[in-house]
């Protein structure tokens, strides 16, 4: 792992001596230092100095050094410039690799091709290219360690996304992490492999290993004392993501605020646009889940204004831009739902951008047309279509399914069986919330056995994560089950009242309203055989209009 004092010393020399490179020995030594700096710092300054050195030395140095410079240029600019510019660098690498026919060059070239196709969304070609790269470099591990571990990292990421073999992926990432920590100058490589290793532990359910590694990296002075700004920002960004995924909301907010503050303090650079936007996105989500809707709303506005800046629109990787808008849309819907405001009545011009973006996507999406417009779509075709589209873009599938489930009165569509809905669960962004939705569907259909199963799933996830809203749903479902098992219980209505008040205190108005509906239902129900019909009229009051809602309430009160 690189010492921070050594980093600053080398960086200073790099910029001071850029005009003192005269012969092949000078150039080779300069490129060695440039390799260390470019591996650890992504910035406009480093990008420009790489371009300048290429321009000065292109006709003076051998092809091996020229290839390295163009590789540095590719890695420094990847994801931060227009795809056409990235393609130009790729063509240069291809020319040199074909000319030198060196094993190292061919392996690197195929790996950069893989990254390029990943950027374009062509996952199949990307995986094929990284596999070719790995096959070439596999037996050169000892002679080309930095290249080998860079390729192993990418190979593991892309293949694990496809084959889901997380045990194998964790083993590979453990090897990468150990190498970068013990033997490499690439501290960014160590931080990135740490994050992926944690992610694989989460997917494998290895909570103990995950917690041990998480706390280890936070308590390692060797690491904490050697973090330059870039390292600090990316590490805390990853810690924020991990904590958000685990629903450690206060912990996540703490890490993400540090990222936000450090980036703002260092004069927001395009090289931190992904971390900045993602931190705003996640912070907004965390605050919303805690019921702090004003903070969430303000951050969403700042996020959208940032995403609409000209230089961000031109350079932000389009597929990640889509993720930002999709995620922001979910948060907007959540805030507006809890405050009982119609999302179509958004007045803020910044948030209107998100709404328009989503509407345009749904109008153009083939999957959206099939699910939202073609009600005759049979189950088998529906599931095959979802699975096929999920291979291309999970984010697009998540959004389309969300719209399908919340706007199509799924609980009343005859061709959508409970079995189909169960299968759809596997394609949703947050399965725990799909369990909430499924629970309401089963309740509305009088399928109390399946409702109990969905309720148990929600309870397990709520206990595991401690996520506030999920805990409320868990308690809510448990009380409904208690009533189903014992309709004459005198305590359920009182407990629902207490839960309703808790929701109001947390600013979760919509859930409070729904709990109140069920409380009224329970108070007016005395005969068990009427339960199915009553639940059917109540289970989806959060999805229907005001007039229909009033009609249902009046009917319940008359009963």
XYZ file of C-alpha atoms in Angstrom:
559
model
C 0.000 0.000 0.000
C 1.295 3.423 -0.983
C 2.586 5.749 1.740
C 0.874 9.135 1.562
C 4.113 11.113 1.968
C 5.669 9.124 -0.847
C 2.618 9.829 -3.009
C 2.857 13.604 -2.531
C 6.607 13.540 -3.129
C 6.229 11.629 -6.408
C 3.329 13.824 -7.503
C 5.339 16.985 -6.900
C 8.281 15.606 -8.884
C 5.946 14.596 -11.693
C 4.637 18.104 -12.264
C 7.971 19.844 -11.623
C 9.908 17.638 -14.045
C 7.462 17.345 -16.928
C 9.663 19.606 -19.082
C 12.914 17.843 -18.091
C 12.257 14.560 -19.881
C 14.891 14.349 -22.655
C 16.096 10.789 -23.249
C 14.722 7.229 -23.055
C 16.013 6.771 -19.476
C 14.290 9.973 -18.323
C 11.095 8.932 -20.065
C 11.051 5.428 -18.569
C 11.565 6.782 -15.033
C 8.952 9.483 -15.561
C 6.392 6.944 -16.782
C 7.087 4.745 -13.739
C 6.152 7.660 -11.462
C 3.182 8.550 -13.647
C 1.908 4.983 -13.290
C 1.851 5.311 -9.489
C 0.057 8.661 -9.508
C -2.499 7.806 -12.207
C -3.404 4.567 -10.402
C -4.324 6.530 -7.268
C -5.627 9.876 -8.460
C -8.332 10.596 -11.000
C -8.210 14.277 -11.894
C -8.127 16.761 -14.740
C -4.507 17.572 -13.846
C -3.353 13.965 -14.167
C -5.337 13.484 -17.384
C -3.758 16.576 -18.927
C -0.232 15.602 -17.956
C -0.690 12.147 -19.537
C -1.907 13.784 -22.748
C 1.006 16.232 -22.676
C 3.622 13.494 -22.201
C 2.110 11.423 -25.029
C 2.232 14.433 -27.331
C 5.857 15.230 -26.400
C 7.272 11.711 -26.520
C 5.131 9.812 -29.048
C 7.890 9.752 -31.656
C 10.760 9.308 -29.170
C 9.813 6.256 -27.113
C 9.436 2.571 -27.837
C 6.024 1.029 -28.401
C 5.936 -0.610 -24.976
C 6.127 2.745 -23.163
C 3.719 4.345 -25.627
C 1.234 1.535 -24.991
C 1.496 2.091 -21.223
C 0.849 5.809 -21.609
C -2.268 5.180 -23.692
C -3.449 2.579 -21.173
C -3.067 5.176 -18.393
C -4.998 7.621 -20.583
C -7.807 5.098 -21.103
C -8.143 4.333 -17.385
C -7.944 8.000 -16.415
C -10.677 9.070 -18.843
C -12.917 5.969 -18.772
C -16.457 6.975 -17.833
C -15.554 10.682 -17.684
C -15.732 11.680 -21.337
C -17.803 11.072 -24.451
C -17.755 7.478 -25.625
C -16.333 8.553 -29.011
C -13.206 9.881 -27.283
C -12.790 6.630 -25.362
C -13.085 4.713 -28.637
C -10.203 6.724 -30.143
C -7.883 5.672 -27.300
C -9.022 2.084 -27.736
C -8.098 2.164 -31.422
C -4.618 3.424 -30.551
C -4.123 0.591 -28.055
C -5.285 -1.876 -30.699
C -2.774 -0.571 -33.245
C 0.168 -0.837 -30.845
C -0.853 -4.259 -29.488
C -1.125 -5.693 -33.010
C 2.276 -4.254 -33.851
C 4.145 -5.465 -30.742
C 2.279 -8.789 -30.369
C 3.293 -8.792 -26.698
C 1.231 -10.983 -24.374
C 0.854 -8.192 -21.831
C -0.379 -5.747 -24.458
C -2.968 -8.137 -25.906
C -4.317 -8.965 -22.437
C -4.612 -5.274 -21.535
C -6.211 -4.439 -24.884
C -8.902 -7.105 -24.504
C -9.589 -5.910 -20.955
C -10.035 -2.308 -22.146
C -12.320 -3.564 -24.919
C -14.330 -5.352 -22.247
C -14.669 -2.134 -20.236
C -15.679 -0.263 -23.379
C -18.450 -2.723 -24.259
C -19.622 -2.638 -20.650
C -19.917 1.137 -21.016
C -22.070 0.622 -24.113
C -24.282 -1.910 -22.345
C -23.164 -4.897 -24.451
C -22.614 -7.286 -21.528
C -22.206 -10.443 -23.607
C -19.342 -9.051 -25.699
C -17.833 -7.497 -22.577
C -17.714 -10.878 -20.804
C -16.247 -12.579 -23.883
C -13.474 -9.974 -24.112
C -12.522 -10.132 -20.426
C -12.460 -13.937 -20.680
C -10.004 -13.694 -23.593
C -7.911 -11.274 -21.574
C -7.858 -13.584 -18.542
C -6.917 -16.582 -20.668
C -3.892 -14.707 -22.039
C -2.594 -13.352 -18.703
C -3.447 -16.327 -16.462
C 0.009 -17.894 -16.690
C 1.825 -14.529 -16.473
C 0.781 -13.795 -12.910
C 4.312 -13.599 -11.495
C 5.833 -11.544 -14.306
C 2.962 -9.050 -14.765
C 1.328 -8.798 -11.343
C -0.303 -5.369 -11.684
C -1.810 -6.320 -15.027
C -2.898 -9.746 -13.766
C -4.753 -8.387 -10.728
C -6.373 -5.551 -12.677
C -7.741 -8.126 -15.127
C -8.715 -10.596 -12.376
C -10.694 -7.810 -10.696
C -12.645 -6.942 -13.870
C -13.073 -10.624 -14.780
C -14.574 -11.349 -11.362
C -16.942 -8.364 -11.435
C -18.343 -9.056 -14.901
C -18.630 -12.825 -14.506
C -20.246 -12.632 -11.050
C -22.913 -10.311 -12.463
C -23.683 -12.983 -15.034
C -23.120 -16.410 -13.455
C -23.902 -15.468 -9.800
C -21.081 -17.732 -8.558
C -20.394 -15.563 -5.540
C -18.227 -18.060 -3.627
C -15.763 -18.157 -6.508
C -16.020 -14.382 -6.891
C -15.298 -13.832 -3.177
C -12.211 -16.043 -3.401
C -10.880 -14.058 -6.375
C -11.637 -10.721 -4.734
C -9.953 -11.805 -1.502
C -6.823 -12.494 -3.549
C -7.048 -9.062 -5.215
C -7.596 -7.306 -1.898
C -4.650 -9.062 -0.261
C -2.336 -8.225 -3.162
C -3.289 -4.548 -3.278
C -2.989 -4.173 0.489
C 0.315 -6.024 0.930
C 2.257 -5.621 -2.306
C 0.927 -2.855 -4.533
C 1.121 0.917 -4.810
C -2.493 0.910 -6.063
C -4.473 1.953 -2.977
C -7.576 2.592 -5.096
C -7.383 -1.036 -6.211
C -7.386 -2.093 -2.559
C -10.422 0.081 -1.740
C -12.385 -1.176 -4.754
C -11.600 -4.831 -4.040
C -12.587 -4.262 -0.388
C -15.997 -2.995 -1.490
C -16.570 -5.905 -3.887
C -15.481 -8.431 -1.268
C -17.978 -6.956 1.226
C -20.655 -7.090 -1.468
C -19.977 -10.778 -2.152
C -20.076 -11.557 1.578
C -23.502 -9.867 1.745
C -24.764 -11.901 -1.218
C -23.434 -15.092 0.375
C -24.993 -14.249 3.734
C -21.580 -14.294 5.437
C -22.419 -11.566 7.933
C -19.603 -12.440 10.335
C -16.889 -12.148 7.669
C -18.474 -8.984 6.346
C -18.558 -7.328 9.780
C -14.985 -8.394 10.549
C -13.664 -6.893 7.299
C -15.810 -3.768 7.656
C -14.485 -3.016 11.151
C -10.948 -4.065 10.254
C -10.579 -1.484 7.494
C -12.002 1.269 9.718
C -9.570 0.470 12.525
C -6.425 -0.007 10.451
C -4.203 2.996 11.102
C -1.988 1.952 8.207
C -4.956 2.531 5.912
C -6.664 5.504 7.565
C -3.421 7.503 7.797
C -2.560 6.953 4.135
C -5.721 8.172 2.436
C -5.433 11.044 -0.022
C -8.653 12.926 -0.867
C -9.593 10.563 -3.699
C -9.116 7.510 -1.455
C -11.088 9.090 1.398
C -14.012 10.024 -0.842
C -14.280 6.647 -2.576
C -13.822 4.611 0.624
C -16.523 6.541 2.494
C -18.787 6.425 -0.561
C -18.480 2.628 -0.523
C -19.061 2.529 3.243
C -22.186 4.634 2.699
C -23.465 2.280 -0.005
C -22.845 -0.780 2.179
C -24.599 0.811 5.165
C -27.549 1.844 2.984
C -27.911 -1.690 1.614
C -27.879 -2.970 5.209
C -30.424 -0.285 6.244
C -28.025 1.153 8.822
C -29.523 4.539 8.032
C -27.753 6.714 10.631
C -24.450 5.046 9.797
C -25.045 5.528 6.062
C -25.925 9.202 6.516
C -22.725 9.763 8.519
C -20.503 8.286 5.777
C -22.345 9.946 2.901
C -22.326 13.395 4.529
C -18.531 13.047 4.840
C -18.309 12.287 1.110
C -20.587 15.203 0.226
C -18.665 17.638 2.458
C -15.205 16.550 1.261
C -16.179 16.849 -2.410
C -17.752 20.289 -1.897
C -14.688 21.409 0.060
C -12.328 20.308 -2.704
C -14.221 22.297 -5.371
C -16.467 19.783 -7.102
C -14.584 18.118 -9.962
C -16.040 16.118 -12.823
C -13.834 13.282 -11.543
C -16.030 13.002 -8.473
C -19.352 13.501 -10.260
C -20.376 9.856 -9.743
C -19.612 9.822 -6.019
C -21.265 13.232 -5.561
C -24.474 12.342 -7.409
C -24.692 8.927 -5.793
C -24.173 10.376 -2.315
C -27.011 12.858 -2.885
C -29.212 10.046 -4.213
C -28.557 7.764 -1.242
C -28.745 10.544 1.350
C -32.117 11.591 -0.008
C -33.336 8.001 0.199
C -32.050 7.529 3.760
C -33.640 10.757 5.002
C -36.948 9.794 3.350
C -36.909 6.390 5.049
C -36.402 8.168 8.377
C -39.356 10.474 7.683
C -37.147 13.565 7.241
C -38.943 14.564 4.050
C -37.773 18.189 3.836
C -34.091 17.169 3.938
C -34.807 14.435 1.400
C -36.662 16.849 -0.880
C -33.881 19.472 -0.716
C -31.212 16.905 -1.596
C -33.278 15.597 -4.510
C -33.563 19.124 -5.864
C -29.800 19.644 -5.545
C -29.184 16.282 -7.226
C -31.379 17.008 -10.242
C -29.926 20.511 -10.657
C -26.460 18.936 -10.641
C -27.432 16.284 -13.199
C -28.839 18.969 -15.506
C -25.560 20.941 -15.666
C -24.255 20.978 -19.247
C -20.847 19.408 -18.547
C -22.476 16.673 -16.439
C -25.097 15.906 -19.111
C -22.350 15.640 -21.715
C -19.969 13.418 -19.749
C -22.045 11.398 -17.282
C -22.227 7.743 -18.269
C -25.792 7.376 -19.618
C -26.657 4.082 -17.931
C -25.655 5.479 -14.534
C -27.550 8.680 -15.307
C -30.617 6.510 -15.823
C -30.062 4.879 -12.412
C -29.942 8.318 -10.749
C -33.269 9.356 -12.270
C -34.983 6.023 -11.627
C -33.879 5.989 -7.990
C -34.878 9.646 -7.537
C -38.310 8.821 -8.933
C -38.816 6.086 -6.321
C -37.876 8.537 -3.576
C -40.198 11.229 -4.953
C -43.075 8.741 -5.077
C -42.322 7.645 -1.530
C -42.279 11.217 -0.184
C -45.431 12.239 -2.055
C -47.252 9.043 -1.052
C -46.463 9.527 2.640
C -47.566 13.173 2.477
C -50.664 12.133 0.471
C -49.825 14.421 -2.471
C -50.565 13.506 -6.096
C -47.210 13.002 -7.834
C -48.652 14.465 -11.050
C -49.019 17.790 -9.236
C -45.265 18.319 -8.774
C -44.561 22.047 -8.978
C -40.801 22.123 -8.398
C -39.179 22.477 -11.828
C -36.170 20.358 -10.850
C -38.273 17.403 -9.731
C -40.485 17.796 -12.799
C -37.375 16.877 -14.818
C -37.332 13.486 -13.095
C -41.046 12.921 -13.700
C -40.718 13.818 -17.402
C -37.641 11.616 -17.765
C -39.558 8.621 -16.373
C -42.649 9.303 -18.491
C -40.512 9.459 -21.634
C -38.750 6.215 -20.712
C -42.056 4.395 -20.136
C -43.425 5.703 -23.433
C -40.398 4.354 -25.314
C -39.768 1.117 -23.382
C -40.861 -2.048 -25.184
C -41.209 -3.916 -21.889
C -43.379 -1.122 -20.497
C -45.643 -1.282 -23.561
C -46.050 -5.038 -23.174
C -46.729 -5.022 -19.439
C -48.663 -1.782 -19.110
C -50.686 -1.844 -22.336
C -51.059 -5.480 -23.431
C -53.326 -6.948 -20.766
C -53.673 -10.131 -22.823
C -50.010 -11.063 -22.251
C -49.972 -14.609 -20.896
C -47.977 -15.533 -17.787
C -45.283 -17.553 -19.516
C -44.606 -14.854 -22.114
C -44.605 -12.183 -19.401
C -41.993 -13.975 -17.287
C -39.787 -14.782 -20.300
C -39.945 -11.152 -21.408
C -39.025 -9.897 -17.933
C -36.123 -12.350 -17.658
C -34.791 -11.417 -21.108
C -34.985 -7.680 -20.428
C -33.413 -8.148 -16.989
C -30.253 -9.448 -18.667
C -29.980 -6.141 -20.553
C -30.853 -3.679 -17.796
C -32.059 -4.570 -14.306
C -32.798 -0.911 -13.550
C -35.259 -0.644 -16.443
C -36.983 -3.855 -15.361
C -37.200 -2.616 -11.749
C -38.920 0.593 -12.817
C -41.316 -1.054 -15.274
C -42.352 -3.692 -12.728
C -42.898 -0.956 -10.159
C -45.265 0.842 -12.532
C -46.947 -2.425 -13.512
C -47.577 -3.482 -9.931
C -48.771 -0.111 -8.651
C -50.848 1.166 -11.583
C -52.479 -1.865 -13.178
C -54.677 -2.996 -10.270
C -52.663 -6.207 -10.339
C -54.843 -7.727 -7.672
C -57.817 -7.623 -10.081
C -56.147 -8.788 -13.327
C -57.337 -12.320 -13.974
C -54.296 -13.413 -16.004
C -51.877 -12.425 -13.216
C -51.876 -15.291 -10.756
C -50.308 -15.310 -7.326
C -47.692 -17.732 -8.664
C -46.709 -15.186 -11.323
C -46.464 -12.414 -8.752
C -44.253 -14.621 -6.603
C -41.931 -15.145 -9.573
C -41.905 -11.441 -10.385
C -40.626 -10.877 -6.830
C -37.205 -12.199 -7.903
C -36.835 -9.399 -10.457
C -37.775 -6.485 -8.202
C -35.305 -3.984 -6.760
C -36.268 -4.497 -3.109
C -37.870 -7.946 -2.590
C -38.789 -7.107 1.010
C -41.111 -4.357 -0.198
C -42.445 -6.728 -2.839
C -43.371 -9.005 0.078
C -45.364 -6.104 1.539
C -47.124 -5.689 -1.784
C -47.725 -9.434 -2.132
C -49.076 -9.523 1.402
C -51.661 -6.908 0.472
C -52.591 -8.848 -2.660
C -53.028 -12.099 -0.736
C -55.064 -10.249 1.878
C -57.313 -8.724 -0.781
C -57.875 -12.177 -2.287
C -58.588 -13.817 1.029
C -55.550 -16.092 0.743
C -54.564 -15.915 4.410
C -52.080 -18.794 4.148
C -49.975 -16.918 1.578
C -50.498 -13.675 3.483
C -48.946 -15.338 6.520
C -45.941 -16.421 4.431
C -45.444 -12.906 3.041
C -45.802 -11.496 6.558
C -43.107 -13.853 7.844
C -40.765 -12.747 5.031
C -41.324 -9.095 5.929
C -40.704 -9.810 9.632
C -37.439 -11.645 8.935
C -36.140 -8.822 6.754
C -37.277 -6.158 9.237
C -35.493 -7.958 12.064
C -32.363 -8.353 9.960
C -32.145 -4.749 8.745
C -33.908 -2.718 11.435
C -35.283 -0.543 8.621
C -38.014 1.672 10.191
C -40.792 1.407 7.603
C -40.295 -2.307 7.101
C -40.581 -2.735 10.872
C -43.902 -0.880 10.797
C -45.214 -3.123 8.020
C -44.034 -6.163 9.966
C -45.907 -5.042 13.092
C -48.940 -4.112 11.007
C -49.126 -7.521 9.295
C -48.601 -9.313 12.611
C -51.598 -7.499 14.103
C -53.757 -8.347 11.082
C -52.764 -12.009 11.474
C -53.608 -11.823 15.161
C -57.063 -10.564 14.232
C -57.550 -13.232 11.535
C -56.658 -15.922 14.071
C -58.879 -14.380 16.745
C -61.522 -11.953 15.391
C -62.917 -11.325 18.860
C -59.572 -10.080 20.212
C -60.019 -6.878 22.199
C -56.387 -5.750 21.951
C -55.701 -5.562 18.187
C -57.589 -2.306 17.593
C -55.746 -0.600 20.470
C -52.393 -1.828 19.188
C -53.248 -0.585 15.696
C -54.068 2.821 17.212
C -50.641 2.892 18.898
C -48.969 1.910 15.608
C -50.936 4.605 13.781
C -49.686 7.235 16.251
C -46.111 5.985 15.849
C -46.406 6.449 12.073
C -47.723 9.985 12.511
C -44.829 10.826 14.835
C -42.412 9.571 12.160
C -44.251 11.591 9.479
C -45.425 8.446 7.631
C -48.912 9.811 6.982
C -49.935 7.386 4.249
C -49.159 4.268 6.264
C -50.923 5.846 9.254
C -53.985 6.359 7.075
C -53.936 2.765 5.885
C -53.594 1.443 9.443
C -56.571 3.606 10.401
C -58.586 2.023 7.573
C -57.862 -1.460 8.857
C -58.640 -0.415 12.404
C -62.072 0.788 11.232
C -62.547 -2.474 9.390
C -61.730 -4.497 12.497
C -63.980 -2.388 14.700
C -66.953 -2.878 12.340
C -66.351 -6.594 11.653
C -67.844 -9.187 13.916
C -68.565 -12.099 11.591
C -65.598 -14.087 10.240
C -67.245 -14.933 6.906
C -67.281 -11.244 5.974
C -63.510 -10.872 6.330
C -62.608 -11.667 2.712
C -64.971 -9.095 1.243
C -63.958 -6.421 3.734
C -60.230 -6.937 3.176
C -60.767 -6.779 -0.587
C -62.316 -3.332 -0.198
C -59.528 -2.083 2.063
C -56.215 -3.612 0.962
C -55.456 -1.175 -1.845
C -56.831 2.101 -0.625
C -53.375 3.618 -1.044
C -53.585 3.024 -4.813
C -57.049 4.373 -5.626
C -58.482 7.858 -6.017
C -60.020 10.090 -3.379
C -63.641 9.548 -4.476
C -63.299 5.761 -4.427
C -61.582 5.983 -1.058
C -64.450 8.007 0.430
C -66.965 5.507 -0.920
C -65.142 2.573 0.697
C -64.837 4.367 4.041
C -68.525 5.280 4.029
C -69.468 1.673 3.199
C -67.315 0.330 6.017
C -68.832 2.754 8.466
C -72.365 1.781 7.413
C -71.500 -1.912 7.936
